[in-house]
Short mmCIF file of C-alpha atoms and ligand atoms in Angstrom, two decimals:
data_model
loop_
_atom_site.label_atom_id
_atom_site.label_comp_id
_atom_site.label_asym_id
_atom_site.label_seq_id
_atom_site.Cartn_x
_atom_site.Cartn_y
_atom_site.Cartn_z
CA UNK A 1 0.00 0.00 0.00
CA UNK A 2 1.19 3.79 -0.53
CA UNK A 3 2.11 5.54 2.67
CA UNK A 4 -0.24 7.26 4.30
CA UNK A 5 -1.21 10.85 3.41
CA UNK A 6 -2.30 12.77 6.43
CA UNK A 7 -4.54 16.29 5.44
CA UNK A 8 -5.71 18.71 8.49
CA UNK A 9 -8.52 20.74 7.81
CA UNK A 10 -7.46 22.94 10.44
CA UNK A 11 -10.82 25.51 11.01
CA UNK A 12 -13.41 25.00 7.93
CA UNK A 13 -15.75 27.92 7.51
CA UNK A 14 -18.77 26.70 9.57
CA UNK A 15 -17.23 26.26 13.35
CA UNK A 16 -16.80 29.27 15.66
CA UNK A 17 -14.93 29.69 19.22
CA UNK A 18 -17.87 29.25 20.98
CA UNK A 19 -18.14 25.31 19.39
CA UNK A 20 -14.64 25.20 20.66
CA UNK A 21 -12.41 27.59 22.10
CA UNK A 22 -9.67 25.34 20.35
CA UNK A 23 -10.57 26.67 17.27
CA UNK A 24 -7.71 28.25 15.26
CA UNK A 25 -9.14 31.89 13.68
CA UNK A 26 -6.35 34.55 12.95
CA UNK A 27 -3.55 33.81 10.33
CA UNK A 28 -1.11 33.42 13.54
CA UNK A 29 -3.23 30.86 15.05
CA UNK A 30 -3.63 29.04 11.98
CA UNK A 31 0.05 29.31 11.32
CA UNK A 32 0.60 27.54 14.46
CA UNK A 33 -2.38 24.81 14.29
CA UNK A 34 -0.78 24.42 10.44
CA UNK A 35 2.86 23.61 12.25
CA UNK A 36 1.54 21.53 15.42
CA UNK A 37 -0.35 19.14 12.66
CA UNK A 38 2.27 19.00 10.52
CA UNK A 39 4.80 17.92 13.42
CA UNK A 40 2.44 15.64 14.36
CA UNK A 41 2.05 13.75 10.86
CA UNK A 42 -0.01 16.24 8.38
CA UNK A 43 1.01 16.57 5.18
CA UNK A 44 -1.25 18.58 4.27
CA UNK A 45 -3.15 21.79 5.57
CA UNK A 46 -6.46 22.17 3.80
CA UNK A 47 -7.47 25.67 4.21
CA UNK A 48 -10.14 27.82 4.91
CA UNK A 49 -9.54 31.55 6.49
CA UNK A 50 -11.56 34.00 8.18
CA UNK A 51 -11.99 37.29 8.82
CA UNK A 52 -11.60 40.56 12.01
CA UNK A 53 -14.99 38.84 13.52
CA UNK A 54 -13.90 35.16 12.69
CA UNK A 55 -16.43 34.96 9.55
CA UNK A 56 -15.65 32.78 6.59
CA UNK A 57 -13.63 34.99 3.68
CA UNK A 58 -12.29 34.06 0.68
CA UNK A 59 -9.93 37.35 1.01
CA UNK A 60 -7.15 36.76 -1.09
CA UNK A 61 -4.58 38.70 0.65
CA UNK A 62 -5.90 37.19 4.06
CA UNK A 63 -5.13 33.82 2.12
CA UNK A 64 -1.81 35.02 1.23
CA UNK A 65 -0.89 36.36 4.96
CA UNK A 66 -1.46 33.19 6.19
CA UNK A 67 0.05 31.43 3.53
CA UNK A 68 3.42 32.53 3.71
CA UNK A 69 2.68 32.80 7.88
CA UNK A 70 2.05 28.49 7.71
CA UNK A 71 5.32 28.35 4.82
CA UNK A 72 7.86 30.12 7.49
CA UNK A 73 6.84 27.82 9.78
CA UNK A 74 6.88 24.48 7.84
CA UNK A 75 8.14 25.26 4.30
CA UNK A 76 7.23 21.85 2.83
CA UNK A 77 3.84 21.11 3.85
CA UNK A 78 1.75 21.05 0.95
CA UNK A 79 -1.48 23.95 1.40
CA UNK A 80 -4.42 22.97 -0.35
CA UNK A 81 -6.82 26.13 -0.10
CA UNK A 82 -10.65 25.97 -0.21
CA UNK A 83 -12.54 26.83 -3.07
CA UNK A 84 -15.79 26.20 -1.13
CA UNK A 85 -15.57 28.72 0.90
CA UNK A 86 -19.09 28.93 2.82
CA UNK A 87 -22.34 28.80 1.90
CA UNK A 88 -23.86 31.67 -0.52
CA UNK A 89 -20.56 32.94 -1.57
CA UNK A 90 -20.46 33.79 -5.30
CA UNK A 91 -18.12 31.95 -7.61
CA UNK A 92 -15.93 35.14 -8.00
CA UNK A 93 -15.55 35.57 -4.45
CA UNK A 94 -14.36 31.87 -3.96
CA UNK A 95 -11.97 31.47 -7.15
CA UNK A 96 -9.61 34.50 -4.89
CA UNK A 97 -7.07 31.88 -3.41
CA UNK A 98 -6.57 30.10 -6.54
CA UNK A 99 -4.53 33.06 -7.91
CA UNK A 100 -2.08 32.73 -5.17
CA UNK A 101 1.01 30.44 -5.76
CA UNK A 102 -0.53 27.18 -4.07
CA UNK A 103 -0.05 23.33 -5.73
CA UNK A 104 -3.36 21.91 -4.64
CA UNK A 105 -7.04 23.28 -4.07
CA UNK A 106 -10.31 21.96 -3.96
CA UNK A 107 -13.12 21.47 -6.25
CA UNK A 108 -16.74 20.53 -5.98
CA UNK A 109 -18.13 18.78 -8.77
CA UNK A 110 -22.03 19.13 -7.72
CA UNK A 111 -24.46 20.83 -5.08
CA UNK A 112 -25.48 19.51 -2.32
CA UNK A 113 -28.07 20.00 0.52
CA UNK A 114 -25.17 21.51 3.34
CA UNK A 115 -27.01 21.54 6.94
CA UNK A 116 -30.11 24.20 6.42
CA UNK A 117 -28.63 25.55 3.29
CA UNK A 118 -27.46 24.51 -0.08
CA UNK A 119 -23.80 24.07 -1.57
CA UNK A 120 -24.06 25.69 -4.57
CA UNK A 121 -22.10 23.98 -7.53
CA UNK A 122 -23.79 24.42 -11.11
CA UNK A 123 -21.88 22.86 -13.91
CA UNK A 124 -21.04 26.59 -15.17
CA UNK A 125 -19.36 26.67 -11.26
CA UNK A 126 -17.55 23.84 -11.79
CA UNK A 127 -16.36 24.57 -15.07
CA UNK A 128 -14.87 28.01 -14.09
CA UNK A 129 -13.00 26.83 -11.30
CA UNK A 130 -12.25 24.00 -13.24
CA UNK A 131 -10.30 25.85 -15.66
CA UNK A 132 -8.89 28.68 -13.45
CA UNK A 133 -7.27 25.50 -12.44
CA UNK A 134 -5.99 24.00 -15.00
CA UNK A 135 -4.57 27.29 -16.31
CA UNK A 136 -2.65 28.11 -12.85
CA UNK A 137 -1.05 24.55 -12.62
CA UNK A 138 -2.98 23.70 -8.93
CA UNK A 139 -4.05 20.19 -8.78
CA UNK A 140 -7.64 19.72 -8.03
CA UNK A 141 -8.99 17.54 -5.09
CA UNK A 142 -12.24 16.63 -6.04
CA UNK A 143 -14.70 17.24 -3.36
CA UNK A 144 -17.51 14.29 -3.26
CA UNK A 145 -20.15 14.88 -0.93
CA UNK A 146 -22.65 12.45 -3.37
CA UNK A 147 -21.80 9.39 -5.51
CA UNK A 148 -23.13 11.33 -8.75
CA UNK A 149 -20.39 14.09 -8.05
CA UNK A 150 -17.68 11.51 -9.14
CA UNK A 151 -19.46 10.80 -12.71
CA UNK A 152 -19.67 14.80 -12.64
CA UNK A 153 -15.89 14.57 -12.01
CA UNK A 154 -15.13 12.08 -14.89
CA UNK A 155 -17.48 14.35 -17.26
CA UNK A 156 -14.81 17.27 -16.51
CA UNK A 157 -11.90 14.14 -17.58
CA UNK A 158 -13.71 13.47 -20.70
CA UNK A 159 -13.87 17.36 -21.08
CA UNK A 160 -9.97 17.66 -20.90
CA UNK A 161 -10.81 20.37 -17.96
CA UNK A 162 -9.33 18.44 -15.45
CA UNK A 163 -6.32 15.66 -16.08
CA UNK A 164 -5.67 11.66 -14.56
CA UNK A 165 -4.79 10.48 -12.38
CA UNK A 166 -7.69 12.03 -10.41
CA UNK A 167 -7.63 12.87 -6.63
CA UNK A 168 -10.80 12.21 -4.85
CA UNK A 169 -11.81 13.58 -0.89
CA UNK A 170 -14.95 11.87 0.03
CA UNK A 171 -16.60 14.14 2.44
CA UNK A 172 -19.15 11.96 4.29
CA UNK A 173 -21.49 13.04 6.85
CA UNK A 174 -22.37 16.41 6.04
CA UNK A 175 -25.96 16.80 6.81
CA UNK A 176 -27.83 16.82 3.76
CA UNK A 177 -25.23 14.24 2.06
CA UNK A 178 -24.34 11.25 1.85
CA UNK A 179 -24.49 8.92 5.42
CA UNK A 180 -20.69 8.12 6.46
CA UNK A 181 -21.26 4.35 6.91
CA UNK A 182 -18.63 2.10 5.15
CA UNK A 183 -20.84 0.34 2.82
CA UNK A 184 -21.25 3.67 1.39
CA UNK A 185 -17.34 4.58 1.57
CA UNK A 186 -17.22 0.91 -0.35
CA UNK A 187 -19.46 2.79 -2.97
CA UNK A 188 -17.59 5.49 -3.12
CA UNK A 189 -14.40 3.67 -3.66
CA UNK A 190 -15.34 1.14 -6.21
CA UNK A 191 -17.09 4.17 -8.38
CA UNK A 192 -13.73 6.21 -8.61
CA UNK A 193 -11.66 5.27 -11.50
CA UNK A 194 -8.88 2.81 -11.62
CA UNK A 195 -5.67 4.81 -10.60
CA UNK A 196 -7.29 7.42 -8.90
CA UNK A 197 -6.43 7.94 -5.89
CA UNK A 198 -8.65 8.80 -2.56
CA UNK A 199 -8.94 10.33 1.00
CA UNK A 200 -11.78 10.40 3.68
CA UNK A 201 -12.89 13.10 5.62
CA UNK A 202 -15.93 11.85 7.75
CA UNK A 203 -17.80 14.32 9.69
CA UNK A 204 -18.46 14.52 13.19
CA UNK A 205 -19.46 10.98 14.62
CA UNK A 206 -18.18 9.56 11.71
CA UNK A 207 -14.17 10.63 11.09
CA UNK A 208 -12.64 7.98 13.59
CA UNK A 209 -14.04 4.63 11.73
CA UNK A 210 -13.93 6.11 8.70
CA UNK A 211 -10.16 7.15 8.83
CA UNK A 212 -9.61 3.62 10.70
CA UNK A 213 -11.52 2.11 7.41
CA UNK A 214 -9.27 4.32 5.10
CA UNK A 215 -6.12 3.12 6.62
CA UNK A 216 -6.89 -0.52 6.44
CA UNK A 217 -8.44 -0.26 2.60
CA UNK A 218 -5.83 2.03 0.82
CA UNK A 219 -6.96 5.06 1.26
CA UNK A 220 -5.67 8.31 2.89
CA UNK A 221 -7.27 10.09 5.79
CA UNK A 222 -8.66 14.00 6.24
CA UNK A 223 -9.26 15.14 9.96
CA UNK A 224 -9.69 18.17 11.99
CA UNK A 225 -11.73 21.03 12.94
CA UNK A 226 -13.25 21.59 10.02
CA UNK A 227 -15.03 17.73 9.91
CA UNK A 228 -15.20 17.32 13.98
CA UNK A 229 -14.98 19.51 17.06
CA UNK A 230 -14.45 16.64 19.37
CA UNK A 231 -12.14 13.54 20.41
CA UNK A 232 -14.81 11.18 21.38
CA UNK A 233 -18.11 11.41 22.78
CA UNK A 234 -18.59 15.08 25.10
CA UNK A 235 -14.96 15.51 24.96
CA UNK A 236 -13.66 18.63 22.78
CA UNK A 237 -10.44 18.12 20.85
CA UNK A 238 -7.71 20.30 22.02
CA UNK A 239 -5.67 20.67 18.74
CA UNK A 240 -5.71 19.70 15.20
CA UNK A 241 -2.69 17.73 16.27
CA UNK A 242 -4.71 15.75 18.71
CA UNK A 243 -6.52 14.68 15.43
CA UNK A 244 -3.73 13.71 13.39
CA UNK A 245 -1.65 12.02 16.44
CA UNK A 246 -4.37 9.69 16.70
CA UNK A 247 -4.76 8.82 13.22
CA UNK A 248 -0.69 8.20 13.11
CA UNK A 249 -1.40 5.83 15.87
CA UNK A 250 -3.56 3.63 14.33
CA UNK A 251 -1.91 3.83 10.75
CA UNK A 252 1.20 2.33 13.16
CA UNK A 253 -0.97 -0.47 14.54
CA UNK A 254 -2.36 -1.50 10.97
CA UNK A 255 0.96 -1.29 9.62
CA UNK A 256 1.04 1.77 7.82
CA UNK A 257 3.84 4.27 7.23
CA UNK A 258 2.98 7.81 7.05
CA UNK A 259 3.87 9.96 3.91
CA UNK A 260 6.20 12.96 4.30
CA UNK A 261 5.31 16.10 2.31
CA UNK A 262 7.77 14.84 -0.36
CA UNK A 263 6.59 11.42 -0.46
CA UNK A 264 2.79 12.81 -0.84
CA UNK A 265 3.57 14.61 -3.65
CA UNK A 266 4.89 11.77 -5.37
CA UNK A 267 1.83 10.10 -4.38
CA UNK A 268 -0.55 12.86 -5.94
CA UNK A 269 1.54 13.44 -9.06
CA UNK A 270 2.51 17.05 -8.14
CA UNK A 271 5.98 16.99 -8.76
CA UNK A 272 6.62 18.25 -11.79
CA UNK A 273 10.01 17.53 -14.48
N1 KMH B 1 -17.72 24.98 3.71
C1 KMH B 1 -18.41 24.15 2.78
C2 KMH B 1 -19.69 24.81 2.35
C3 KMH B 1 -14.26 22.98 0.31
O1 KMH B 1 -13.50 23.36 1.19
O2 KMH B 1 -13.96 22.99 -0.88
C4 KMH B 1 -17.60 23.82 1.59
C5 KMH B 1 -16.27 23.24 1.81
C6 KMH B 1 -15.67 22.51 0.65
O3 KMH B 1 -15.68 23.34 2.86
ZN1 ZN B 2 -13.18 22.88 3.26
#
């Protein structure tokens, strides 16, 4: 099996301090959840950033601070910004980070029911991120929060918009999506294209036996505050780290090594001659 790539999604867009106090915010704080991760087996930081009062922005230059903020700290750690963003934000306001000098970002290839509102991703979304994309170099991971967003996904292959081998994040969970149970993660997995390759990021309840599942089929694993606020049951997580340690912990047990930043990018296909 490939080693083990470890992603921290370090503060998402949705959580707040008062979900947990934990919660990294300003570009220093993320800077510092960014390194802590990384030490503790992250390869790499998937990004959303926020704003004075701690709302969800897709600010470029507040991408940019933190950026370079998370790069002083741990130069090689690969940072895969967020073209999500939140809920209701227009396609022009969540393209801004993919103009910045980054090697990864995401992309959602459908919309999706997200909690009380809707994840907005028409095909003339897609397409424009999509090809911002492709014209800046930044390797897309596909964001599936629905089986039919992978055939969306191989429509933008057969398009030439986005290139093989394909990297998938199966977000499972997410109110409004689909259930993170592992016959559906089985689903998931057999429906992705030969070659592809794959990572989990189960929300709430969900991350620990999904990432445990990931580990043991081939997969690699997505935690952190942006999936799950807590360790277990009642108990808060104190870090992103606290995330990731545990996940190194069990890749040990089930006999998996964990990929540096180098070895990940081998893994993904982002080094380029
Ligand atoms: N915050 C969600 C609405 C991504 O980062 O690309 C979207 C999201 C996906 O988090
Ligand atoms: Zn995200």
């Amino acid at each position: 099996m490939q080693k083990l790539i470890i992603t921290a999604a370090i503060c998402g867009a949705e959580g707040t301090k008062q979900d947990n106090p934990n919660l990294p915010i300003t570009p220093l704080e993320l800077a510092r959840e960014a390194k802590l991760a990384y030490e503790a087996g992250a390869s790499i930081i998937h990004l959303h950033v926020r704003d004075e009062k701690g709302e969800p922005t897709q600010c470029g230059k507040t991408f940019d601070k933190t950026i370079k903020l998370i790069r002083e700290k741990c130069p090689d750690v690969i940072i895969q910004p967020s073209t999500g963003g939140a809920v209701g934000m227009t396609k022009e306001e969540r393209k801004q980070p993919l103009d910045l000098d980054v090697e990864m970002a995401t992309l959602t290839t459908g919309t999706v029911n997200f909690g009380d509102g809707v994840f907005y991703n028409s095909p003339e979304y897609i397409e424009y991120f999509a090809s911002i994309m492709q014209d800046n170099n930044i390797k897309p991971e596909i964001e599936v929060f629905e089986v039919g967003m992978i055939n969306n996904a191989l429509n933008l292959l057969k398009r030439g918009l986005i290139e093989a081998p394909l990297h998938f994040d199966f977000v499972m969970g997410v109110p409004g999506g689909i259930p993170g149970t592992i016959k559906n993660l089985t689903l998931l997995v057999e429906t992705v294209p030969e070659g592809s390759t794959w990572t989990v990021a189960g929300i709430g309840r969900s991350e620990l036996p999904l990432a445990a599942a990931a580990i043991i089929m081939g997969g690699h694993v997505r935690v952190g505050f942006e999936d799950n606020l807590y360790y277990r049951y009642k108990q808060l997580a104190k870090s992103n780290a606290e995330l990731v340690s545990r996940v190194v912990r069990l890749a040990k047990e089930l006999e998996r090594e964990i990929a540096s930043p180098h070895e990940a990018r081998e893994i993904l296909g982002l080094i380029k001659e």
